[in-house]
Coordinates of C-alpha atoms and ligand atoms in Angstrom, one line a residue:
X1 CA 0.0 0.0 0.0
X2 CA 2.9 2.4 0.7
X3 CA 4.1 4.2 -2.3
X4 CA 7.7 3.9 -1.1
X5 CA 8.0 1.1 1.5
X6 CA 11.5 2.0 2.3
X7 CA 12.9 5.4 3.2
X8 CA 16.5 5.9 4.1
X9 CA 15.4 5.8 7.7
X10 CA 14.2 2.3 7.3
X11 CA 17.6 1.2 5.9
X12 CA 16.8 1.6 2.2
X13 CA 19.7 2.7 0.1
X14 CA 19.9 6.1 -1.6
X15 CA 18.5 5.4 -5.1
X16 CA 21.0 5.6 -7.9
X17 CA 18.7 8.1 -9.7
X18 CA 18.3 10.3 -6.7
X19 CA 17.3 13.4 -8.7
X20 CA 14.5 11.5 -10.4
X21 CA 13.3 9.5 -7.5
X22 CA 11.8 12.7 -5.9
X23 CA 10.6 13.4 -2.4
X24 CA 9.3 9.9 -1.7
X25 CA 13.0 8.7 -1.7
X26 CA 14.1 11.4 0.8
X27 CA 14.9 10.6 4.4
X28 CA 12.4 11.6 7.1
X29 CA 14.3 14.7 8.2
X30 CA 14.4 16.0 4.6
X31 CA 10.7 15.2 4.0
X32 CA 9.8 17.1 7.1
X33 CA 11.6 20.3 6.1
X34 CA 11.1 20.3 2.4
X35 CA 8.2 17.9 1.6
X36 CA 5.2 19.5 -0.1
X37 CA 6.8 22.9 -0.5
X38 CA 5.2 24.9 -3.3
X39 CA 6.7 28.3 -3.7
X40 CA 4.8 31.2 -5.2
X41 CA 6.1 33.5 -7.9
X42 CA 7.7 35.6 -5.1
X43 CA 10.2 32.9 -4.1
X44 CA 9.6 33.1 -0.3
X45 CA 11.9 30.9 1.8
X46 CA 9.3 29.7 4.2
X47 CA 6.0 28.3 3.2
X48 CA 3.4 30.9 2.2
X49 CA 0.2 31.3 4.2
X50 CA -2.8 31.5 1.8
X51 CA -5.3 33.0 4.2
X52 CA -8.2 33.0 1.8
X53 CA -11.6 31.4 1.6
X54 CA -12.3 31.6 -2.1
X55 CA -10.5 31.7 -5.4
X56 CA -11.0 33.6 -8.7
X57 CA -10.9 32.2 -12.2
X58 CA -9.3 33.7 -15.3
X59 CA -12.4 33.0 -17.3
X60 CA -15.8 31.3 -17.0
X61 CA -14.5 28.2 -19.0
X62 CA -11.9 27.6 -16.3
X63 CA -14.5 27.9 -13.5
X64 CA -16.7 25.4 -15.4
X65 CA -13.7 23.0 -15.8
X66 CA -12.9 23.1 -12.1
X67 CA -16.4 22.4 -11.1
X68 CA -16.5 19.5 -13.6
X69 CA -13.3 18.1 -12.1
X70 CA -11.4 18.5 -15.4
X71 CA -9.1 21.1 -14.0
X72 CA -7.6 20.4 -10.5
X73 CA -7.2 24.1 -9.5
X74 CA -8.6 25.4 -6.3
X75 CA -12.3 26.2 -5.9
X76 CA -13.0 27.0 -2.3
X77 CA -11.1 26.5 0.9
X78 CA -13.6 24.1 2.3
X79 CA -12.5 21.9 -0.6
X80 CA -8.8 22.7 -0.5
X81 CA -6.3 25.4 -0.1
X82 CA -2.6 25.7 -1.1
X83 CA -1.3 26.0 2.5
X84 CA -3.5 23.0 3.6
X85 CA -2.2 21.1 0.6
X86 CA 1.4 21.7 1.6
X87 CA 0.7 20.4 5.1
X88 CA -1.1 17.3 3.7
X89 CA 1.7 16.5 1.3
X90 CA 4.4 16.8 4.0
X91 CA 2.6 14.5 6.4
X92 CA 1.7 12.1 3.6
X93 CA 5.4 11.8 2.8
X94 CA 6.3 11.2 6.4
X95 CA 3.7 8.5 6.8
X96 CA 4.4 6.9 3.4
X97 CA 0.7 6.8 2.6
X98 CA -0.9 7.4 -0.8
X99 CA -3.1 10.3 0.4
X100 CA -3.7 12.7 3.3
X101 CA -6.6 15.0 4.2
X102 CA -6.2 17.8 6.7
X103 CA -9.1 18.3 9.2
X104 CA -10.1 21.0 11.7
X105 CA -9.2 18.9 14.8
X106 CA -8.2 15.4 15.8
X107 CA -11.8 14.6 16.6
X108 CA -12.9 15.8 13.2
X109 CA -10.4 13.3 11.7
X110 CA -11.7 10.5 13.9
X111 CA -15.4 11.2 13.3
X112 CA -15.1 11.8 9.6
X113 CA -12.8 8.8 8.9
X114 CA -15.5 6.6 10.5
X115 CA -18.7 8.4 9.4
X116 CA -17.7 8.5 5.7
X117 CA -17.6 4.7 5.6
X118 CA -20.2 3.5 8.0
X119 CA -24.0 3.4 7.5
X120 CA -26.9 2.2 9.6
X121 CA -26.7 -1.5 10.3
X122 CA -22.8 -1.6 10.1
X123 CA -20.8 -2.9 13.1
X124 CA -17.6 -1.5 14.5
X125 CA -15.2 -3.1 17.0
X126 CA -12.9 -0.9 19.1
X127 CA -10.4 -1.3 21.8
X128 CA -11.9 -0.3 25.2
X129 CA -9.1 2.0 26.3
X130 CA -9.9 5.0 24.1
X131 CA -9.4 8.8 24.3
X132 CA -12.5 10.2 25.9
X133 CA -14.1 11.7 22.8
X134 CA -13.3 8.7 20.7
X135 CA -15.1 6.6 23.3
X136 CA -18.2 8.9 22.9
X137 CA -18.1 8.7 19.1
X138 CA -18.0 4.9 19.2
X139 CA -20.5 4.3 22.0
X140 CA -22.9 7.2 21.8
X141 CA -22.8 9.2 18.5
X142 CA -22.4 6.5 15.9
X143 CA -25.1 4.3 17.5
X144 CA -27.6 7.2 17.0
X145 CA -27.2 6.6 13.3
X146 CA -27.7 2.9 13.6
X147 CA -24.1 1.7 13.9
X148 CA -23.6 -1.1 16.4
X149 CA -20.4 -1.5 18.4
X150 CA -18.4 -3.8 20.6
X151 CA -15.5 -2.9 22.8
X152 CA -12.7 -5.3 23.6
X153 CA -9.7 -5.4 25.8
X154 CA -7.2 -4.4 23.1
X155 CA -4.4 -6.5 24.5
X156 CA -6.5 -9.7 24.4
X157 CA -6.1 -11.2 20.9
X158 CA -8.7 -13.9 21.7
X159 CA -11.2 -11.2 22.5
X160 CA -10.5 -9.6 19.1
X161 CA -11.0 -13.0 17.5
X162 CA -14.4 -13.5 19.1
X163 CA -15.6 -9.9 18.4
X164 CA -14.6 -9.8 14.8
X165 CA -17.4 -11.4 12.8
X166 CA -18.3 -11.3 9.1
X167 CA -20.2 -8.1 8.8
X168 CA -17.8 -6.1 11.0
X169 CA -17.1 -3.2 8.8
X170 CA -14.5 -1.3 10.8
X171 CA -12.0 -1.7 13.6
X172 CA -10.9 1.3 15.6
X173 CA -7.7 1.1 17.7
X174 CA -5.5 3.4 19.7
X175 CA -2.0 2.3 20.7
X176 CA -0.4 3.1 23.1
X177 CA -3.7 3.8 24.8
X178 CA -4.5 6.9 26.9
X179 CA -3.6 7.1 29.8
X180 CA -2.7 3.4 30.6
X181 CA -0.2 3.1 27.7
X182 CA -1.4 -0.4 26.8
X183 CA 0.1 -1.7 23.5
X184 CA -2.0 -3.3 20.9
X185 CA -0.5 -5.8 18.5
X186 CA -1.2 -4.0 15.2
X187 CA -0.1 -6.7 12.9
X188 CA -2.2 -9.4 14.6
X189 CA -5.3 -7.2 14.8
X190 CA -5.0 -6.0 11.2
X191 CA -4.7 -9.6 10.0
X192 CA -7.7 -10.7 12.0
X193 CA -9.8 -7.7 10.8
X194 CA -8.9 -8.2 7.2
X195 CA -9.9 -11.9 7.4
X196 CA -13.5 -10.8 8.1
X197 CA -13.3 -7.9 5.5
X198 CA -13.1 -5.1 8.1
X199 CA -11.0 -2.0 7.6
X200 CA -8.6 -0.9 10.4
X201 CA -8.5 2.7 11.5
X202 CA -5.6 3.6 13.8
X203 CA -5.5 6.6 16.1
X204 CA -1.7 7.1 16.1
X205 CA -1.6 10.2 18.2
X206 CA 0.3 8.9 21.2
X207 CA 2.9 7.1 19.1
X208 CA 3.3 9.9 16.5
X209 CA 4.2 9.3 12.9
X210 CA 7.8 9.4 13.9
X211 CA 7.8 6.5 16.3
X212 CA 5.2 4.1 14.8
X213 CA 4.2 3.3 11.2
X214 CA 0.8 1.6 11.2
X215 CA 0.9 1.1 7.5
X216 CA 3.7 -1.4 7.9
X217 CA 1.4 -3.6 10.0
X218 CA -1.4 -3.5 7.6
X219 CA -3.5 -0.5 8.8
X220 CA -5.9 0.9 6.3
X221 CA -6.5 4.4 7.7
X222 CA -4.5 6.5 10.2
X223 CA -5.8 9.5 12.0
X224 CA -3.9 12.2 13.9
X225 CA -4.7 15.1 16.2
X226 CA -2.3 17.7 14.9
X227 CA -3.0 19.6 18.0
X228 CA -0.7 17.3 19.9
X229 CA 2.9 16.6 18.8
X230 CA 2.6 17.9 15.2
X231 CA 2.0 21.5 16.4
X232 CA 3.7 20.5 19.7
X233 CA 3.8 24.1 20.9
X234 CA 0.3 24.6 22.1
X235 CA -0.9 27.0 19.4
X236 CA -3.7 25.5 17.4
X237 CA -6.1 22.7 16.7
X238 CA -5.9 20.5 13.7
X239 CA -6.0 16.9 12.5
X240 CA -5.4 14.6 9.5
X241 CA -6.6 11.4 7.9
X242 CA -4.1 9.2 5.9
X243 CA -5.4 6.6 3.5
X244 CA -5.3 5.2 0.0
X245 CA -6.0 7.5 -2.8
X246 CA -9.2 5.6 -3.6
X247 CA -10.5 6.0 -0.1
X248 CA -9.7 9.7 -0.1
X249 CA -11.4 10.3 -3.4
X250 CA -14.4 8.0 -3.1
X251 CA -15.3 8.1 0.5
X252 CA -13.6 10.9 2.4
X253 CA -13.7 13.7 -0.1
X254 CA -17.5 13.8 -0.6
X255 CA -18.0 13.7 3.2
X256 CA -15.5 16.5 4.0
X257 CA -16.6 18.7 1.1
X258 CA -20.2 18.6 2.1
X259 CA -20.0 18.5 5.9
X260 CA -17.1 21.0 6.4
X261 CA -14.6 19.7 9.0
X262 CA -11.9 21.4 6.9
X263 CA -8.6 22.6 8.2
X264 CA -8.1 26.3 8.3
X265 CA -5.2 27.7 6.3
X266 CA -3.7 29.4 9.3
X267 CA -3.8 26.3 11.4
X268 CA -2.4 24.3 8.5
X269 CA 0.5 26.8 8.3
X270 CA 1.2 26.4 12.0
X271 CA 1.1 22.5 11.7
X272 CA 3.3 22.6 8.6
X273 CA 6.0 24.6 10.5
X274 CA 5.5 22.2 13.4
X275 CA 6.3 19.2 11.2
X276 CA 9.8 20.7 10.4
X277 CA 10.9 20.0 14.0
X278 CA 8.6 17.1 14.8
X279 CA 11.2 14.4 14.6
X280 CA 13.7 16.4 16.7
X281 CA 11.2 17.1 19.3
X282 CA 9.6 13.7 19.6
X283 CA 13.0 12.0 19.7
X284 CA 14.3 14.4 22.5
X285 CA 11.0 14.2 24.4
X286 CA 11.0 10.4 24.2
X287 CA 14.6 10.1 25.5
X288 CA 13.7 12.4 28.3
X289 CA 10.5 10.5 29.1
X290 CA 12.4 7.2 29.4
X291 CA 15.0 8.8 31.8
X292 CA 12.1 10.2 33.9
X293 CA 10.3 7.0 33.9
X294 CA 13.4 5.2 35.2
X295 CA 13.9 7.8 37.8
X296 CA 10.3 7.7 39.1
X297 CA 10.7 4.0 39.7
X298 CA 12.9 4.6 42.7
X299 CA 10.9 7.5 44.2
X300 CA 9.1 6.5 47.4
X301 CA 5.3 6.8 47.2
X302 CA 5.4 5.9 43.5
X303 CA 3.7 2.5 43.4
X304 CA 3.9 2.0 39.7
X305 CA 5.4 3.6 36.6
X306 CA 4.0 2.8 33.2
X307 CA 6.1 3.5 30.1
X308 CA 6.1 1.3 27.0
X309 CA 9.9 0.9 26.8
X310 CA 10.5 0.2 30.5
X311 CA 11.5 -3.5 31.2
X312 CA 8.6 -3.6 33.7
X313 CA 6.0 -2.8 31.1
X314 CA 4.0 -6.1 30.6
X315 CA 4.3 -5.6 26.8
X316 CA 7.8 -4.2 26.6
X317 CA 8.8 -6.7 23.8
X318 CA 5.9 -5.7 21.6
X319 CA 6.3 -2.0 22.4
X320 CA 10.0 -2.2 21.3
X321 CA 9.1 -4.0 18.2
X322 CA 6.3 -1.7 17.2
X323 CA 7.6 1.7 18.4
X324 CA 11.0 3.2 17.6
X325 CA 11.0 4.8 21.1
X326 CA 8.6 4.6 24.0
X327 CA 6.8 7.9 23.3
X328 CA 6.6 11.2 25.2
X329 CA 4.0 10.2 27.9
X330 CA 4.8 8.6 31.2
X331 CA 2.0 7.4 33.5
X332 CA 2.5 6.8 37.2
X333 CA 0.5 5.7 40.1
X334 CA 1.0 7.0 43.6
X335 CA 0.1 5.2 46.8
X336 CA -2.3 7.7 48.1
X337 CA -5.6 8.5 46.3
X338 CA -6.9 11.7 44.8
X339 CA -5.9 13.9 47.7
X340 CA -2.2 13.0 47.4
X341 CA -2.4 13.3 43.6
X342 CA -3.9 16.8 43.8
X343 CA -1.2 17.8 46.4
X344 CA 1.5 16.7 44.0
X345 CA 0.0 18.8 41.2
X346 CA -0.2 21.8 43.6
X347 CA 3.5 21.5 44.5
X348 CA 5.0 21.2 41.0
X349 CA 6.9 24.4 40.1
X350 CA 7.8 23.7 36.4
X351 CA 5.3 21.1 35.1
X352 CA 2.0 22.6 34.3
X353 CA -1.4 21.1 35.1
X354 CA -3.1 20.6 31.7
X355 CA -5.0 17.9 29.9
X356 CA -3.1 18.6 26.6
X357 CA -0.1 16.5 25.6
X358 CA 2.8 16.3 23.1
X359 CA 3.7 19.9 24.0
X360 CA 7.2 21.4 24.4
X361 CA 6.1 22.3 27.8
X362 CA 5.7 19.4 30.3
X363 CA 2.1 18.9 31.3
X364 CA 0.5 16.7 33.9
X365 CA -3.1 15.6 34.4
X366 CA -5.2 13.6 36.8
X367 CA -7.2 11.5 34.3
X368 CA -9.9 10.3 36.7
X369 CA -11.1 13.9 37.4
X370 CA -10.5 15.3 34.0
X371 CA -10.0 13.5 30.6
X372 CA -11.7 10.3 31.9
X373 CA -14.3 11.8 34.2
X374 CA -17.1 11.3 31.7
X375 CA -16.7 7.6 31.2
X376 CA -17.8 7.0 34.8
X377 CA -16.3 5.1 37.7
X378 CA -17.2 1.6 36.5
X379 CA -15.6 2.0 33.0
X380 CA -12.6 3.7 34.7
X381 CA -12.1 0.7 36.9
X382 CA -12.4 -1.6 33.9
X383 CA -9.7 0.2 32.0
X384 CA -7.5 0.6 35.1
X385 CA -7.7 4.3 35.7
X386 CA -7.6 4.9 39.5
X387 CA -7.6 8.0 41.7
X388 CA -3.8 7.7 42.2
X389 CA -2.9 7.8 38.5
X390 CA -1.2 10.8 37.0
X391 CA -0.3 11.2 33.3
X392 CA 2.8 13.2 32.5
X393 CA 3.4 14.6 29.0
X394 CA 7.2 15.2 28.9
X395 CA 8.3 18.4 27.2
X396 CA 11.6 19.8 26.1
X397 CA 12.9 21.2 29.4
X398 CA 16.1 19.8 30.9
X399 CA 15.4 16.3 32.0
X400 CA 17.2 16.9 35.3
X401 CA 15.0 19.9 36.2
X402 CA 11.8 17.8 35.5
X403 CA 13.1 14.9 37.7
X404 CA 13.9 17.4 40.5
X405 CA 10.5 19.0 40.2
X406 CA 8.6 15.7 40.3
X407 CA 10.7 14.3 43.1
X408 CA 10.2 17.3 45.3
X409 CA 6.5 17.5 44.6
X410 CA 6.0 13.8 45.3
X411 CA 8.3 13.8 48.3
X412 CA 6.5 16.8 50.0
X413 CA 2.9 15.7 49.2
X414 CA 0.8 14.5 52.0
Ligands
PLP501 C1 -6.2 14.7 21.5 C2 -6.5 13.4 21.0 C3 -7.6 13.3 20.0 C4 -8.4 14.5 19.6 O1 -7.7 15.5 19.0 P1 -8.2 17.1 19.1 O2 -7.3 17.7 18.1 O3 -8.2 17.5 20.5 O4 -9.6 17.1 18.5 C5 -7.9 12.1 19.5 N1 -7.2 11.0 19.9 C6 -6.2 11.0 20.8 C7 -5.4 9.8 21.2 C8 -5.8 12.3 21.3 O5 -4.8 12.3 22.2

């Protein structure tokens, strides 16, 4: 499915005809800085921001040709915009997908990628440990349109096997999961899903396109919240859907054009510039996260540290095989309950209290009272989110400063 299965990052050789091979043959760092760049007649160094809603035509014939689909020039920014196109092409190159569609937010990407292919009577199977709003889409919103669902423990391959039946149209998976950082075996789930004719949609936000390549395991559609690591600096919302060209043209495009979850040119420009440093940031944040996870293991009052690449993670082997690094999020559980958790948050001097993640600033949240409040106590218990759980999104500050801040806050907390 990938246009170019190997990039230099995956060990593929530099092609002999480098000049002819084009951007698909570039290494990731090059794709992220130069991919999709379309300069205007003014020759600007940085990507231009086309902050416009509509487009004009040189003559009525051209307008007619564009509406007929015979001329692929721009028509209206709900349909497409040059700055949005540059973002889509850059992310497409990084993912190695055939096509990419920018969306207004991560949730717009999740909902549209599912809604464009599901109709009343269809069945969807999803992993139980989902981002709060993804859980609402699968269990509340899609069922209002006649889509039935089943949730499974994503780690349990037997549960997937039982849940996937002929007639299952779609599978929705998040790995690592939020905030428990469970790992789902993408190759195994994709294989089982394809056997019953279901398509697999992966929410790859936590892993990022730098650390995990779902297409290599057979995923059909990948969704991102650009709001997280892709912007990575807390500035704007955005999202993206990556797929085959056929899915984009036949299913996604009609849905997006007529329902309007389009990405704004300004936000696309911010995300485009964010992509330039994505790999540097994600690699640095992941290295820092691993060091912090290791340090937290020996802090008194910390009962458990969850991080995909720690030896103590129950799926460390799978996490190492599937993800280049362990990611930028560390989850830990303290002995005391909510009171102690809140006291730790109060005492932190660098790390901010925020439910966002993937930011250059380190952010911490208490999932039980914030991001996972809505799913209710019973569901929280089922996915293992207790009152002593804290989710830390590791930023770009000095690792030693973050360890010192966390250690003092945990040490002083009642
Ligand atoms: C944040 C997030 C989303 C939603 O993205 P928005 O840009 O906030 O709409 C979806 N899935 C995961 C895993 C997320 O972390």
